[in-house]
PDB file of C-alpha atoms in Angstrom:
ATOM      1  CA  LYS A 212     -29.941   4.603  -1.904  1.00 77.00           C
ATOM      2  CA  ASN A 213     -28.797   1.514  -3.764  1.00 80.00           C
ATOM      3  CA  GLN A 214     -25.605   0.170  -2.261  1.00 88.00           C
ATOM      4  CA  VAL A 215     -23.489  -2.943  -2.518  1.00 93.00           C
ATOM      5  CA  GLU A 216     -20.861  -3.590   0.110  1.00 95.00           C
ATOM      6  CA  GLN A 217     -18.244  -6.279  -0.068  1.00 96.00           C
ATOM      7  CA  SER A 218     -15.982  -7.758   2.533  1.00 96.00           C
ATOM      8  CA  PRO A 219     -13.185  -8.219   3.063  1.00 96.00           C
ATOM      9  CA  GLN A 220     -11.560  -5.526   0.948  1.00 93.00           C
ATOM     10  CA  SER A 221      -8.529  -7.706   0.474  1.00 94.00           C
ATOM     11  CA  LEU A 222      -7.584 -11.244   1.321  1.00 96.00           C
ATOM     12  CA  ILE A 223      -4.414 -13.320   1.156  1.00 97.00           C
ATOM     13  CA  ILE A 224      -4.635 -17.107   1.245  1.00 97.00           C
ATOM     14  CA  LEU A 225      -2.332 -19.997   0.514  1.00 97.00           C
ATOM     15  CA  GLU A 226      -2.727 -22.051  -2.607  1.00 98.00           C
ATOM     16  CA  GLY A 227      -5.104 -24.953  -2.119  1.00 97.00           C
ATOM     17  CA  LYS A 228      -7.083 -23.287   0.646  1.00 98.00           C
ATOM     18  CA  ASN A 229     -10.748 -22.314   0.457  1.00 98.00           C
ATOM     19  CA  CYS A 230     -12.130 -18.842   0.993  1.00 98.00           C
ATOM     20  CA  THR A 231     -15.464 -17.055   1.121  1.00 98.00           C
ATOM     21  CA  LEU A 232     -16.186 -13.533  -0.017  1.00 98.00           C
ATOM     22  CA  GLN A 233     -19.207 -11.619   1.236  1.00 98.00           C
ATOM     23  CA  CYS A 234     -21.596  -9.213  -0.442  1.00 98.00           C
ATOM     24  CA  ASN A 235     -24.407  -7.277   1.247  1.00 97.00           C
ATOM     25  CA  TYR A 236     -26.752  -5.129  -0.735  1.00 95.00           C
ATOM     26  CA  THR A 237     -29.556  -2.638  -0.308  1.00 92.00           C
ATOM     27  CA  VAL A 238     -30.910  -2.486  -3.839  1.00 84.00           C
ATOM     28  CA  SER A 239     -34.499  -2.140  -4.835  1.00 82.00           C
ATOM     29  CA  PRO A 240     -36.151  -3.404  -6.868  1.00 83.00           C
ATOM     30  CA  PHE A 241     -33.860  -6.397  -7.047  1.00 86.00           C
ATOM     31  CA  SER A 242     -33.425  -8.085 -10.392  1.00 84.00           C
ATOM     32  CA  ASN A 243     -30.353 -10.267 -10.131  1.00 87.00           C
ATOM     33  CA  LEU A 244     -26.958 -10.542  -8.502  1.00 92.00           C
ATOM     34  CA  ARG A 245     -23.766 -11.292 -10.354  1.00 92.00           C
ATOM     35  CA  TRP A 246     -20.248 -12.123  -9.339  1.00 95.00           C
ATOM     36  CA  TYR A 247     -17.450 -11.075 -11.652  1.00 94.00           C
ATOM     37  CA  LYS A 248     -13.745 -11.839 -11.638  1.00 94.00           C
ATOM     38  CA  GLN A 249     -11.487  -9.049 -12.802  1.00 91.00           C
ATOM     39  CA  ASP A 250      -7.848  -9.694 -13.495  1.00 90.00           C
ATOM     40  CA  THR A 251      -5.556  -6.691 -13.221  1.00 85.00           C
ATOM     41  CA  GLY A 252      -5.813  -4.558 -16.330  1.00 82.00           C
ATOM     42  CA  ARG A 253      -8.665  -6.567 -17.826  1.00 86.00           C
ATOM     43  CA  GLY A 254     -12.414  -6.228 -18.026  1.00 87.00           C
ATOM     44  CA  PRO A 255     -14.629  -8.152 -15.601  1.00 90.00           C
ATOM     45  CA  VAL A 256     -15.635 -11.679 -16.535  1.00 90.00           C
ATOM     46  CA  SER A 257     -18.882 -13.146 -15.298  1.00 89.00           C
ATOM     47  CA  LEU A 258     -18.717 -16.045 -12.841  1.00 94.00           C
ATOM     48  CA  THR A 259     -22.329 -16.457 -11.772  1.00 92.00           C
ATOM     49  CA  ILE A 260     -25.668 -14.736 -12.070  1.00 89.00           C
ATOM     50  CA  MET A 261     -28.574 -15.414  -9.731  1.00 91.00           C
ATOM     51  CA  THR A 262     -32.138 -14.248  -9.709  1.00 88.00           C
ATOM     52  CA  PHE A 263     -34.390 -13.776  -6.693  1.00 85.00           C
ATOM     53  CA  SER A 264     -35.473 -17.399  -6.573  1.00 89.00           C
ATOM     54  CA  GLU A 265     -32.031 -18.958  -6.793  1.00 91.00           C
ATOM     55  CA  ASN A 266     -30.163 -19.803  -3.611  1.00 93.00           C
ATOM     56  CA  THR A 267     -26.967 -21.223  -4.995  1.00 96.00           C
ATOM     57  CA  LYS A 268     -25.134 -21.503  -8.260  1.00 95.00           C
ATOM     58  CA  SER A 269     -21.819 -23.120  -9.065  1.00 96.00           C
ATOM     59  CA  ASN A 270     -19.264 -22.551 -11.771  1.00 94.00           C
ATOM     60  CA  GLY A 271     -16.410 -24.981 -11.363  1.00 96.00           C
ATOM     61  CA  ARG A 272     -14.607 -24.189  -8.122  1.00 97.00           C
ATOM     62  CA  TYR A 273     -16.757 -21.099  -7.610  1.00 97.00           C
ATOM     63  CA  THR A 274     -20.029 -21.392  -5.698  1.00 97.00           C
ATOM     64  CA  ALA A 275     -22.252 -18.402  -5.104  1.00 97.00           C
ATOM     65  CA  THR A 276     -25.098 -18.250  -2.619  1.00 97.00           C
ATOM     66  CA  LEU A 277     -27.918 -15.768  -2.318  1.00 96.00           C
ATOM     67  CA  ASP A 278     -30.215 -15.045   0.596  1.00 95.00           C
ATOM     68  CA  ALA A 279     -32.780 -12.620  -0.749  1.00 91.00           C
ATOM     69  CA  ASP A 280     -34.381 -12.215   2.673  1.00 92.00           C
ATOM     70  CA  THR A 281     -31.246 -10.933   4.349  1.00 94.00           C
ATOM     71  CA  LYS A 282     -29.923  -9.434   1.097  1.00 94.00           C
ATOM     72  CA  GLN A 283     -26.640 -11.230   1.368  1.00 97.00           C
ATOM     73  CA  SER A 284     -24.563 -13.188  -1.067  1.00 97.00           C
ATOM     74  CA  SER A 285     -21.325 -15.073  -0.789  1.00 98.00           C
ATOM     75  CA  LEU A 286     -18.790 -16.422  -3.239  1.00 98.00           C
ATOM     76  CA  HIS A 287     -16.946 -19.527  -2.101  1.00 98.00           C
ATOM     77  CA  ILE A 288     -13.740 -20.523  -3.852  1.00 98.00           C
ATOM     78  CA  THR A 289     -12.621 -24.070  -3.336  1.00 98.00           C
ATOM     79  CA  ALA A 290      -9.059 -25.367  -3.606  1.00 98.00           C
ATOM     80  CA  SER A 291      -7.681 -22.005  -4.617  1.00 97.00           C
ATOM     81  CA  GLN A 292      -5.137 -21.689  -7.399  1.00 97.00           C
ATOM     82  CA  LEU A 293      -2.593 -18.994  -8.114  1.00 97.00           C
ATOM     83  CA  SER A 294      -4.687 -17.933 -11.097  1.00 96.00           C
ATOM     84  CA  ASP A 295      -7.536 -17.082  -8.742  1.00 97.00           C
ATOM     85  CA  SER A 296      -5.603 -13.969  -7.718  1.00 96.00           C
ATOM     86  CA  ALA A 297      -7.855 -11.163  -8.914  1.00 95.00           C
ATOM     87  CA  SER A 298     -10.537  -8.757  -7.821  1.00 93.00           C
ATOM     88  CA  TYR A 299     -13.996 -10.220  -7.308  1.00 95.00           C
ATOM     89  CA  ILE A 300     -16.837  -7.840  -7.821  1.00 94.00           C
ATOM     90  CA  CYS A 301     -20.412  -8.253  -6.669  1.00 94.00           C
ATOM     91  CA  VAL A 302     -22.891  -6.473  -8.918  1.00 91.00           C
ATOM     92  CA  VAL A 303     -26.602  -6.108  -8.288  1.00 90.00           C
ATOM     93  CA  SER A 304     -29.038  -5.311 -11.025  1.00 85.00           C
ATOM     94  CA  HIS A 305     -32.093  -3.283 -10.150  1.00 78.00           C
ATOM     95  CA  ASN A 306     -34.399  -3.089 -13.102  1.00 70.00           C
ATOM     96  CA  ASN A 307     -36.276  -5.558 -15.231  1.00 58.00           C
ATOM     97  CA  ALA A 308     -33.979  -5.122 -18.201  1.00 55.00           C
ATOM     98  CA  GLY A 309     -31.061  -6.052 -16.003  1.00 52.00           C
ATOM     99  CA  ASN A 310     -28.940  -3.199 -17.159  1.00 59.00           C
ATOM    100  CA  MET A 311     -29.062  -0.849 -14.174  1.00 74.00           C
ATOM    101  CA  LEU A 312     -26.101  -2.019 -12.154  1.00 81.00           C
ATOM    102  CA  THR A 313     -24.754  -1.166  -8.736  1.00 86.00           C
ATOM    103  CA  PHE A 314     -21.178  -2.302  -8.182  1.00 88.00           C
ATOM    104  CA  GLY A 315     -19.583  -3.399  -4.968  1.00 91.00           C
ATOM    105  CA  GLY A 316     -16.103  -2.166  -4.173  1.00 89.00           C
ATOM    106  CA  GLY A 317     -14.627  -5.576  -4.849  1.00 92.00           C
ATOM    107  CA  THR A 318     -12.468  -7.956  -2.863  1.00 95.00           C
ATOM    108  CA  ARG A 319      -8.848  -8.207  -3.934  1.00 94.00           C
ATOM    109  CA  LEU A 320      -7.753 -11.797  -3.513  1.00 96.00           C
ATOM    110  CA  MET A 321      -4.159 -12.879  -3.584  1.00 96.00           C
ATOM    111  CA  VAL A 322      -3.302 -16.556  -3.623  1.00 97.00           C
ATOM    112  CA  LYS A 323       0.246 -17.321  -2.578  1.00 97.00           C
ATOM    113  CA  PRO A 324       2.171 -20.523  -3.213  1.00 96.00           C
TER     114      PRO A 324
ATOM    115  CA  GLY B 288     -14.992 -16.263 -26.219  1.00 57.00           C
ATOM    116  CA  ALA B 289     -15.423 -12.529 -25.895  1.00 61.00           C
ATOM    117  CA  VAL B 290     -18.763 -11.172 -26.981  1.00 87.00           C
ATOM    118  CA  VAL B 291     -17.840  -7.524 -26.425  1.00 92.00           C
ATOM    119  CA  SER B 292     -14.639  -6.316 -27.995  1.00 93.00           C
ATOM    120  CA  GLN B 293     -12.948  -3.114 -26.908  1.00 95.00           C
ATOM    121  CA  HIS B 294     -10.118  -1.453 -28.780  1.00 96.00           C
ATOM    122  CA  PRO B 295      -7.408  -0.388 -28.183  1.00 96.00           C
ATOM    123  CA  SER B 296      -6.388  -2.272 -25.062  1.00 94.00           C
ATOM    124  CA  ARG B 297      -3.912   0.410 -24.153  1.00 95.00           C
ATOM    125  CA  VAL B 298      -2.974   3.815 -25.532  1.00 97.00           C
ATOM    126  CA  ILE B 299      -0.506   6.502 -24.648  1.00 97.00           C
ATOM    127  CA  CYS B 300      -1.180   9.988 -25.893  1.00 96.00           C
ATOM    128  CA  LYS B 301       0.117  13.490 -25.418  1.00 96.00           C
ATOM    129  CA  SER B 302      -1.742  16.124 -23.438  1.00 97.00           C
ATOM    130  CA  GLY B 303      -4.162  18.054 -25.583  1.00 96.00           C
ATOM    131  CA  THR B 304      -4.790  15.297 -28.094  1.00 97.00           C
ATOM    132  CA  SER B 305      -7.944  13.235 -28.464  1.00 97.00           C
ATOM    133  CA  VAL B 306      -8.289   9.498 -28.124  1.00 97.00           C
ATOM    134  CA  LYS B 307     -11.073   7.308 -29.459  1.00 97.00           C
ATOM    135  CA  ILE B 308     -12.023   4.021 -27.828  1.00 97.00           C
ATOM    136  CA  GLU B 309     -14.284   1.555 -29.613  1.00 97.00           C
ATOM    137  CA  CYS B 310     -16.672  -0.940 -28.107  1.00 96.00           C
ATOM    138  CA  ARG B 311     -18.240  -3.581 -30.316  1.00 95.00           C
ATOM    139  CA  SER B 312     -20.808  -6.246 -29.578  1.00 92.00           C
ATOM    140  CA  LEU B 313     -19.633  -9.195 -31.629  1.00 91.00           C
ATOM    141  CA  ASP B 314     -22.612 -11.458 -32.125  1.00 85.00           C
ATOM    142  CA  PHE B 315     -25.573  -9.502 -30.875  1.00 85.00           C
ATOM    143  CA  GLN B 316     -27.106  -6.085 -31.251  1.00 88.00           C
ATOM    144  CA  ALA B 317     -26.905  -3.645 -28.381  1.00 87.00           C
ATOM    145  CA  THR B 318     -29.166  -0.626 -28.389  1.00 86.00           C
ATOM    146  CA  THR B 319     -27.575   0.364 -25.112  1.00 88.00           C
ATOM    147  CA  MET B 320     -23.964   0.265 -24.033  1.00 91.00           C
ATOM    148  CA  PHE B 321     -22.332   1.522 -20.880  1.00 91.00           C
ATOM    149  CA  TRP B 322     -19.023   3.249 -20.345  1.00 95.00           C
ATOM    150  CA  TYR B 323     -17.165   2.936 -17.054  1.00 93.00           C
ATOM    151  CA  ARG B 324     -14.034   4.393 -15.601  1.00 94.00           C
ATOM    152  CA  GLN B 325     -11.936   2.585 -13.044  1.00 90.00           C
ATOM    153  CA  PHE B 326      -9.147   4.040 -10.943  1.00 87.00           C
ATOM    154  CA  PRO B 327      -6.521   1.745  -9.405  1.00 83.00           C
ATOM    155  CA  LYS B 328      -7.858  -0.497  -6.682  1.00 78.00           C
ATOM    156  CA  GLN B 329     -11.338   0.950  -7.035  1.00 82.00           C
ATOM    157  CA  SER B 330     -14.531  -0.389  -8.491  1.00 82.00           C
ATOM    158  CA  LEU B 331     -16.101   0.615 -11.773  1.00 87.00           C
ATOM    159  CA  MET B 332     -17.796   3.996 -11.937  1.00 89.00           C
ATOM    160  CA  LEU B 333     -20.485   4.495 -14.549  1.00 89.00           C
ATOM    161  CA  MET B 334     -19.700   7.466 -16.773  1.00 93.00           C
ATOM    162  CA  ALA B 335     -22.455   7.379 -19.317  1.00 93.00           C
ATOM    163  CA  THR B 336     -25.066   5.303 -21.068  1.00 90.00           C
ATOM    164  CA  SER B 337     -24.743   5.126 -24.827  1.00 91.00           C
ATOM    165  CA  ASN B 338     -27.997   4.908 -26.749  1.00 88.00           C
ATOM    166  CA  GLU B 339     -28.179   3.905 -30.386  1.00 88.00           C
ATOM    167  CA  GLY B 340     -29.888   6.594 -32.393  1.00 87.00           C
ATOM    168  CA  SER B 341     -30.057   9.171 -29.630  1.00 88.00           C
ATOM    169  CA  LYS B 342     -27.869  11.172 -27.303  1.00 90.00           C
ATOM    170  CA  ALA B 343     -25.902   9.532 -24.559  1.00 93.00           C
ATOM    171  CA  THR B 344     -26.933   9.952 -20.955  1.00 91.00           C
ATOM    172  CA  TYR B 345     -24.135  11.167 -18.721  1.00 94.00           C
ATOM    173  CA  GLU B 346     -23.745  10.605 -15.016  1.00 90.00           C
ATOM    174  CA  GLN B 347     -23.481  13.583 -12.731  1.00 90.00           C
ATOM    175  CA  GLY B 348     -20.046  15.127 -12.805  1.00 92.00           C
ATOM    176  CA  VAL B 349     -19.053  13.677 -16.172  1.00 94.00           C
ATOM    177  CA  GLU B 350     -18.343  16.340 -18.787  1.00 93.00           C
ATOM    178  CA  LYS B 351     -20.201  15.469 -21.958  1.00 93.00           C
ATOM    179  CA  ASP B 352     -18.091  17.818 -24.054  1.00 94.00           C
ATOM    180  CA  LYS B 353     -14.942  16.111 -22.880  1.00 96.00           C
ATOM    181  CA  PHE B 354     -16.117  12.531 -23.140  1.00 97.00           C
ATOM    182  CA  LEU B 355     -17.891  12.322 -26.473  1.00 96.00           C
ATOM    183  CA  ILE B 356     -19.989   9.238 -26.990  1.00 95.00           C
ATOM    184  CA  ASN B 357     -21.331   8.071 -30.307  1.00 93.00           C
ATOM    185  CA  HIS B 358     -23.481   4.998 -30.765  1.00 92.00           C
ATOM    186  CA  ALA B 359     -23.166   4.762 -34.525  1.00 84.00           C
ATOM    187  CA  SER B 360     -24.775   1.383 -35.014  1.00 91.00           C
ATOM    188  CA  LEU B 361     -26.369  -1.448 -33.108  1.00 91.00           C
ATOM    189  CA  THR B 362     -22.967  -3.051 -32.611  1.00 93.00           C
ATOM    190  CA  LEU B 363     -20.626  -0.106 -32.112  1.00 95.00           C
ATOM    191  CA  SER B 364     -20.236   2.606 -29.513  1.00 96.00           C
ATOM    192  CA  THR B 365     -17.257   4.934 -29.288  1.00 96.00           C
ATOM    193  CA  LEU B 366     -15.904   7.044 -26.471  1.00 97.00           C
ATOM    194  CA  THR B 367     -13.659   9.938 -27.445  1.00 97.00           C
ATOM    195  CA  VAL B 368     -11.623  11.612 -24.755  1.00 97.00           C
ATOM    196  CA  THR B 369     -11.061  15.108 -26.101  1.00 96.00           C
ATOM    197  CA  SER B 370      -8.168  17.387 -25.182  1.00 96.00           C
ATOM    198  CA  ALA B 371      -6.812  14.735 -22.880  1.00 96.00           C
ATOM    199  CA  HIS B 372      -5.016  15.693 -19.675  1.00 96.00           C
ATOM    200  CA  PRO B 373      -2.885  13.529 -17.397  1.00 95.00           C
ATOM    201  CA  GLU B 374      -5.755  13.328 -14.912  1.00 94.00           C
ATOM    202  CA  ASP B 375      -7.764  11.536 -17.596  1.00 95.00           C
ATOM    203  CA  SER B 376      -5.344   8.643 -17.339  1.00 96.00           C
ATOM    204  CA  SER B 377      -7.427   5.710 -16.222  1.00 95.00           C
ATOM    205  CA  PHE B 378      -8.884   2.358 -17.168  1.00 94.00           C
ATOM    206  CA  TYR B 379     -11.987   2.665 -19.319  1.00 96.00           C
ATOM    207  CA  ILE B 380     -14.380  -0.261 -19.741  1.00 95.00           C
ATOM    208  CA  CYS B 381     -17.516  -0.669 -21.810  1.00 94.00           C
ATOM    209  CA  SER B 382     -20.308  -3.143 -21.346  1.00 91.00           C
ATOM    210  CA  ALA B 383     -23.371  -4.219 -23.265  1.00 89.00           C
ATOM    211  CA  PRO B 384     -26.418  -6.102 -22.046  1.00 81.00           C
ATOM    212  CA  ARG B 385     -27.403  -8.953 -24.310  1.00 74.00           C
ATOM    213  CA  GLY B 386     -30.897  -8.716 -25.721  1.00 58.00           C
ATOM    214  CA  GLY B 387     -33.433 -10.892 -23.937  1.00 50.00           C
ATOM    215  CA  ARG B 388     -30.981 -11.803 -21.174  1.00 49.00           C
ATOM    216  CA  THR B 389     -29.961 -10.200 -17.946  1.00 57.00           C
ATOM    217  CA  GLU B 390     -26.287 -10.754 -18.535  1.00 68.00           C
ATOM    218  CA  ALA B 391     -23.958  -7.821 -19.066  1.00 77.00           C
ATOM    219  CA  PHE B 392     -20.784  -8.467 -20.992  1.00 87.00           C
ATOM    220  CA  PHE B 393     -17.744  -6.327 -20.507  1.00 91.00           C
ATOM    221  CA  GLY B 394     -15.063  -5.337 -22.929  1.00 92.00           C
ATOM    222  CA  GLN B 395     -11.437  -6.035 -22.166  1.00 91.00           C
ATOM    223  CA  GLY B 396     -10.850  -2.466 -21.072  1.00 93.00           C
ATOM    224  CA  THR B 397      -8.584   0.308 -22.332  1.00 95.00           C
ATOM    225  CA  ARG B 398      -5.680   1.610 -20.317  1.00 95.00           C
ATOM    226  CA  LEU B 399      -5.268   5.284 -21.206  1.00 96.00           C
ATOM    227  CA  THR B 400      -2.105   7.091 -20.221  1.00 96.00           C
ATOM    228  CA  VAL B 401      -1.830  10.793 -20.978  1.00 96.00           C
ATOM    229  CA  VAL B 402       1.688  12.190 -20.863  1.00 96.00           C
TER     230      VAL B 402
END
C-alpha cells in the first residue's frame, strides 16, 4: 500500500529559528517527491519537486533532501519568518505521468514572534 | 502567478440546493484534472479524476450522483455538489498536471458552507 507519513504533526518555533520536517514514504513505483506549502484556507503551493536522482533542491530558505534508498525526505526551513506559518505537505507521485499522488498528513508549523 | 484558477473561493448555500465549482487551467490544456476534499487539519483526499471527453473516475465511497463532474473542455472542469447537506461543508480543491511536466498545480480552493 502506498503511504506517506510526515513528522512531526505540528511544530511551534520562534521566529528566526531553523526547523526540519520529515517525510517517509512507501510508494512504488516512485516518480517524484514534492513539498507543498498550504496556507490556511488556500490551495497548496509547490515548494520543491525532486526526482529519483536528485538528493537536494533549494527554493530560497527552503531546502529539501531526498534519500531514495531509505525512502526519506526532509524539508529544512532556515531563518523562519512569521509568514512560514502554514501546513507543509509531502506528496509522492507514483506513475510516469506524475499525476498519481499520495499525500502525507502534513506538518502544521507555527512560527511565533 | 496562478496557473490553475478555482472559483468561487467561498460559497454559502442552503441545504438542498446545488453548488457548482469551476476549475480552469489558465495557460495550458489539461485532459485530466483532480478534485480533492479537505477537512480541517487533515490532508487532501482525492474524490475523483476528471477526464476531458469521458466520464469521471470516482474514488471509493464518493457518490457520483451527488458530486457531478463535467470536464467540458481542455481547460475547464466543474464539480457540482447536488442537494447539498451541512455534512458536505468542506474545503474543495482541484489540481491539474501540466502537460509534459510532472508538476501538479492546485487551485486556490473553495470553502463550501451549507446551512
